[in-house]
């Protein structure tokens, strides 16, 4: 792997930028691998990286139907935080946040992790009580989170409107200073480059059409549009399309896939110093380093695989943002798009073995999987390599629905997140 | 925004409706005799179909009645809407197990 550093940059600058090499290969698929990851997003590429780097599996492939990072990895609003209510979730998301803090160094790739603070607004007495409960629960779990008065919130985020004249005035905010954003594409590319350098084959335009099982029921091969690929371990990391693949092997999961939209404004000079979220009136906004406001809308009401959503869903979030930030009212939106997110009944993910030997699944991240990418990748690789879950992801099994151990962040947040 | 054909009121904008998830999921009669796995499947597992999906809608801000629909989840186009209690339209081969 060609190491990236200030020195390399200087050398290439002086020699006409002719020495840069491709960051990863485009190999033909081999006929057999030790493990195959289906899905070349951040979670899948990261899983392959950890299988190769930590668990020393030498023959690993990532199969991607389109191009890597072209699914939800490239479509999300890049918010990173770990201020979840329940112990299991706090452990999971904070594990990821700690890995985010070192990810650029680990991968020798600038993922532009920017812990600029994530501020979650409260607009009603109930909102404020729930937010304070989150703050206290987080602090018991060693996760930073603090309660701000409206004046403190405005001091941290100057454009915020704390007037009591608006429909849902800001009564306070919970601030996680360690939270922030990262460059989504760089996460996929950084993992791809690091995994490739350890021998992982990243195979794009490779659509999995079936999974073959042997007489004992264990997986033995993947049928793809680029031929049959033998393997004894398959990790499925395909977000919104998880049900499509799992239904083919008769594993019915508690998932529904919904369109989730995001949009960006025309670029501005730096105006919004942190991430601002409001679950109550549904606003998610941050400013990218290019200057665009990055805005997350809600999910559409109905299940769909269309990767597009309805305009009224976007209008709803834009109306909330215009009330909270009157200075943004005259901005024009440049682009909007949708991704397909797989949602579980308790809004917590599944990172687990399945009833099919050799088949593992990492899904159900719903509307908030990007923040967990490094943690999810690390834990899923562990689960595949050891054929049992890591203690952090053990509660995130499929069996929790049977056994009644839901991790009900849906009720805790009262919103998809 | 979708235009949805309520079987009672005709075509109305999506905002008048509430989505009700997968249709034709019947609560098992002999619940006490079910295994945990069967009960879990009834409560939580969903087909999450990519293609023609049978689903429930309610015309909440209209007549208030429930109905079913077939909609292609790859295009969001409605194939047909039909009344609750009637079987899924179309050839039997399309009906998922």
Tab-separated table of N, CA, C and O in Angstrom, chain A residues 241 243-244 247 252-258 300-306 308 310 312 345 401-402 406, chain B residues 1-2 14-15 19 21-22 36 40-41 44-50 53 55 57 71 73-76:
chain	number	residue	atom	x	y	z
A	241	UNK	N	-31.706	-4.162	1.489
A	241	UNK	CA	-32.010	-5.343	0.692
A	241	UNK	C	-31.776	-6.652	1.445
A	241	UNK	O	-31.761	-7.725	0.836
A	243	UNK	N	-33.660	-8.387	3.459
A	243	UNK	CA	-34.762	-9.363	3.364
A	243	UNK	C	-34.718	-10.100	2.033
A	243	UNK	O	-35.036	-11.289	1.966
A	244	UNK	N	-34.337	-9.391	0.960
A	244	UNK	CA	-34.333	-10.001	-0.369
A	244	UNK	C	-33.371	-11.189	-0.381
A	244	UNK	O	-33.690	-12.266	-0.899
A	247	UNK	N	-34.524	-13.975	2.465
A	247	UNK	CA	-35.719	-14.745	2.087
A	247	UNK	C	-35.351	-15.907	1.163
A	247	UNK	O	-36.037	-16.926	1.129
A	252	UNK	N	-36.646	-15.655	7.629
A	252	UNK	CA	-37.524	-14.480	7.683
A	252	UNK	C	-37.085	-13.591	8.841
A	252	UNK	O	-36.942	-14.056	9.967
A	253	UNK	N	-36.864	-12.328	8.560
A	253	UNK	CA	-36.343	-11.423	9.590
A	253	UNK	C	-37.379	-10.367	9.950
A	253	UNK	O	-38.263	-10.045	9.149
A	254	UNK	N	-37.259	-9.809	11.143
A	254	UNK	CA	-38.178	-8.743	11.549
A	254	UNK	C	-37.735	-7.403	10.976
A	254	UNK	O	-37.312	-6.493	11.690
A	255	UNK	N	-37.795	-7.293	9.652
A	255	UNK	CA	-37.316	-6.080	8.979
A	255	UNK	C	-38.372	-5.555	8.025
A	255	UNK	O	-39.075	-6.323	7.390
A	256	UNK	N	-38.433	-4.233	7.916
A	256	UNK	CA	-39.170	-3.595	6.831
A	256	UNK	C	-38.289	-2.503	6.245
A	256	UNK	O	-37.605	-1.791	6.977
A	257	UNK	N	-38.317	-2.378	4.916
A	257	UNK	CA	-37.441	-1.427	4.226
A	257	UNK	C	-38.222	-0.189	3.810
A	257	UNK	O	-39.272	-0.306	3.170
A	258	UNK	N	-37.702	0.953	4.188
A	258	UNK	CA	-38.366	2.224	3.888
A	258	UNK	C	-37.415	3.161	3.158
A	258	UNK	O	-36.210	3.128	3.396
A	300	UNK	N	-40.381	7.663	4.413
A	300	UNK	CA	-41.740	7.648	3.899
A	300	UNK	C	-42.559	6.671	4.728
A	300	UNK	O	-42.030	5.852	5.461
A	301	UNK	N	-43.886	6.753	4.580
A	301	UNK	CA	-44.764	5.964	5.453
A	301	UNK	C	-44.768	4.481	5.087
A	301	UNK	O	-45.064	3.644	5.916
A	302	UNK	N	-44.453	4.173	3.808
A	302	UNK	CA	-44.685	2.826	3.301
A	302	UNK	C	-43.365	2.158	2.917
A	302	UNK	O	-42.390	2.830	2.586
A	303	UNK	N	-43.353	0.829	2.948
A	303	UNK	CA	-42.154	0.095	2.545
A	303	UNK	C	-41.930	0.284	1.050
A	303	UNK	O	-42.886	0.364	0.274
A	304	UNK	N	-40.674	0.371	0.659
A	304	UNK	CA	-40.377	0.583	-0.748
A	304	UNK	C	-38.891	0.317	-1.002
A	304	UNK	O	-38.068	0.411	-0.098
A	305	UNK	N	-38.592	-0.031	-2.245
A	305	UNK	CA	-37.200	-0.232	-2.666
A	305	UNK	C	-36.805	0.764	-3.752
A	305	UNK	O	-35.880	0.535	-4.516
A	306	UNK	N	-37.513	1.880	-3.857
A	306	UNK	CA	-37.350	2.755	-5.014
A	306	UNK	C	-36.175	3.727	-4.916
A	306	UNK	O	-35.857	4.380	-5.893
A	308	UNK	N	-36.246	6.566	-3.685
A	308	UNK	CA	-36.718	7.944	-3.790
A	308	UNK	C	-37.896	8.087	-2.838
A	308	UNK	O	-38.499	7.097	-2.433
A	310	UNK	N	-41.114	11.000	-1.123
A	310	UNK	CA	-42.097	12.007	-1.488
A	310	UNK	C	-41.628	13.398	-1.074
A	310	UNK	O	-40.919	13.567	-0.076
A	312	UNK	N	-43.388	15.862	0.136
A	312	UNK	CA	-43.949	16.408	1.373
A	312	UNK	C	-43.125	15.999	2.593
A	312	UNK	O	-43.146	16.675	3.611
A	345	UNK	N	-38.356	-3.727	14.535
A	345	UNK	CA	-39.434	-3.220	15.405
A	345	UNK	C	-38.913	-2.409	16.592
A	345	UNK	O	-39.610	-1.517	17.072
A	401	UNK	N	-36.010	-11.138	19.703
A	401	UNK	CA	-37.440	-10.949	19.445
A	401	UNK	C	-38.240	-12.138	19.987
A	401	UNK	O	-39.329	-11.966	20.516
A	402	UNK	N	-37.671	-13.334	19.876
A	402	UNK	CA	-38.339	-14.519	20.414
A	402	UNK	C	-38.356	-14.470	21.939
A	402	UNK	O	-39.337	-14.796	22.585
A	406	UNK	N	-36.086	-7.104	23.834
A	406	UNK	CA	-35.954	-6.020	22.867
A	406	UNK	C	-35.071	-4.915	23.447
A	406	UNK	O	-35.071	-4.675	24.657
B	1	UNK	N	-45.725	12.535	-3.859
B	1	UNK	CA	-46.842	12.004	-3.065
B	1	UNK	C	-47.673	11.046	-3.905
B	1	UNK	O	-47.945	11.315	-5.062
B	2	UNK	N	-48.053	9.938	-3.303
B	2	UNK	CA	-48.819	8.945	-4.040
B	2	UNK	C	-50.283	9.374	-4.157
B	2	UNK	O	-50.810	10.072	-3.292
B	14	UNK	N	-52.019	10.878	-0.822
B	14	UNK	CA	-51.448	10.009	0.216
B	14	UNK	C	-51.618	10.578	1.624
B	14	UNK	O	-51.772	9.817	2.593
B	15	UNK	N	-51.588	11.910	1.757
B	15	UNK	CA	-51.644	12.515	3.090
B	15	UNK	C	-52.931	12.162	3.848
B	15	UNK	O	-52.988	12.293	5.058
B	19	UNK	N	-50.481	4.225	6.552
B	19	UNK	CA	-50.022	2.913	6.107
B	19	UNK	C	-50.143	1.912	7.240
B	19	UNK	O	-49.889	2.255	8.401
B	21	UNK	N	-48.881	-1.545	7.029
B	21	UNK	CA	-47.990	-2.704	6.973
B	21	UNK	C	-48.552	-3.853	6.155
B	21	UNK	O	-49.605	-3.740	5.502
B	22	UNK	N	-47.845	-4.969	6.191
B	22	UNK	CA	-48.176	-6.137	5.378
B	22	UNK	C	-49.608	-6.621	5.663
B	22	UNK	O	-50.023	-6.676	6.823
B	36	UNK	N	-42.646	-20.859	20.486
B	36	UNK	CA	-42.126	-19.495	20.558
B	36	UNK	C	-41.721	-18.994	19.170
B	36	UNK	O	-41.923	-17.831	18.828
B	40	UNK	N	-43.203	-15.731	17.384
B	40	UNK	CA	-42.279	-14.666	16.980
B	40	UNK	C	-42.484	-14.321	15.510
B	40	UNK	O	-42.500	-13.156	15.130
B	41	UNK	N	-42.663	-15.372	14.698
B	41	UNK	CA	-42.857	-15.154	13.270
B	41	UNK	C	-44.127	-14.334	13.034
B	41	UNK	O	-44.123	-13.379	12.256
B	44	UNK	N	-43.428	-10.586	14.533
B	44	UNK	CA	-42.346	-9.709	14.069
B	44	UNK	C	-41.887	-9.933	12.627
B	44	UNK	O	-41.520	-8.968	11.958
B	45	UNK	N	-41.835	-11.189	12.172
B	45	UNK	CA	-41.215	-11.433	10.863
B	45	UNK	C	-42.120	-10.926	9.747
B	45	UNK	O	-43.346	-11.054	9.820
B	46	UNK	N	-41.540	-10.305	8.752
B	46	UNK	CA	-42.297	-9.772	7.629
B	46	UNK	C	-41.604	-10.171	6.329
B	46	UNK	O	-40.381	-10.290	6.277
B	47	UNK	N	-42.416	-10.333	5.259
B	47	UNK	CA	-41.833	-10.711	3.976
B	47	UNK	C	-40.964	-9.612	3.399
B	47	UNK	O	-39.975	-9.863	2.746
B	48	UNK	N	-41.346	-8.341	3.659
B	48	UNK	CA	-40.581	-7.184	3.179
B	48	UNK	C	-40.307	-7.328	1.686
B	48	UNK	O	-39.179	-7.177	1.215
B	49	UNK	N	-41.370	-7.603	0.942
B	49	UNK	CA	-41.275	-8.006	-0.461
B	49	UNK	C	-40.671	-6.927	-1.350
B	49	UNK	O	-41.050	-5.756	-1.243
B	50	UNK	N	-39.768	-7.349	-2.205
B	50	UNK	CA	-39.291	-6.479	-3.275
B	50	UNK	C	-40.056	-6.891	-4.524
B	50	UNK	O	-39.747	-7.911	-5.142
B	53	UNK	N	-46.475	-6.176	-3.449
B	53	UNK	CA	-46.619	-6.329	-2.008
B	53	UNK	C	-48.078	-6.100	-1.627
B	53	UNK	O	-48.664	-5.092	-2.023
B	55	UNK	N	-50.647	-5.025	1.112
B	55	UNK	CA	-50.481	-4.192	2.307
B	55	UNK	C	-51.792	-3.547	2.710
B	55	UNK	O	-52.713	-3.423	1.910
B	57	UNK	N	-53.928	-0.263	4.187
B	57	UNK	CA	-53.960	1.189	4.319
B	57	UNK	C	-55.231	1.554	5.057
B	57	UNK	O	-56.196	0.796	5.075
B	71	UNK	N	-49.185	-3.204	-4.248
B	71	UNK	CA	-48.341	-2.128	-4.746
B	71	UNK	C	-46.985	-2.729	-5.075
B	71	UNK	O	-46.478	-3.586	-4.353
B	73	UNK	N	-43.284	-2.524	-4.903
B	73	UNK	CA	-42.350	-1.754	-4.079
B	73	UNK	C	-41.092	-1.345	-4.850
B	73	UNK	O	-40.237	-0.663	-4.310
B	74	UNK	N	-40.975	-1.773	-6.124
B	74	UNK	CA	-39.837	-1.295	-6.911
B	74	UNK	C	-40.192	-0.042	-7.713
B	74	UNK	O	-39.314	0.602	-8.277
B	75	UNK	N	-41.498	0.268	-7.809
B	75	UNK	CA	-41.911	1.464	-8.558
B	75	UNK	C	-42.861	2.343	-7.758
B	75	UNK	O	-43.128	3.477	-8.154
B	76	UNK	N	-43.414	1.826	-6.670
B	76	UNK	CA	-44.460	2.455	-5.857
B	76	UNK	C	-45.793	2.560	-6.583
B	76	UNK	O	-46.706	3.240	-6.119
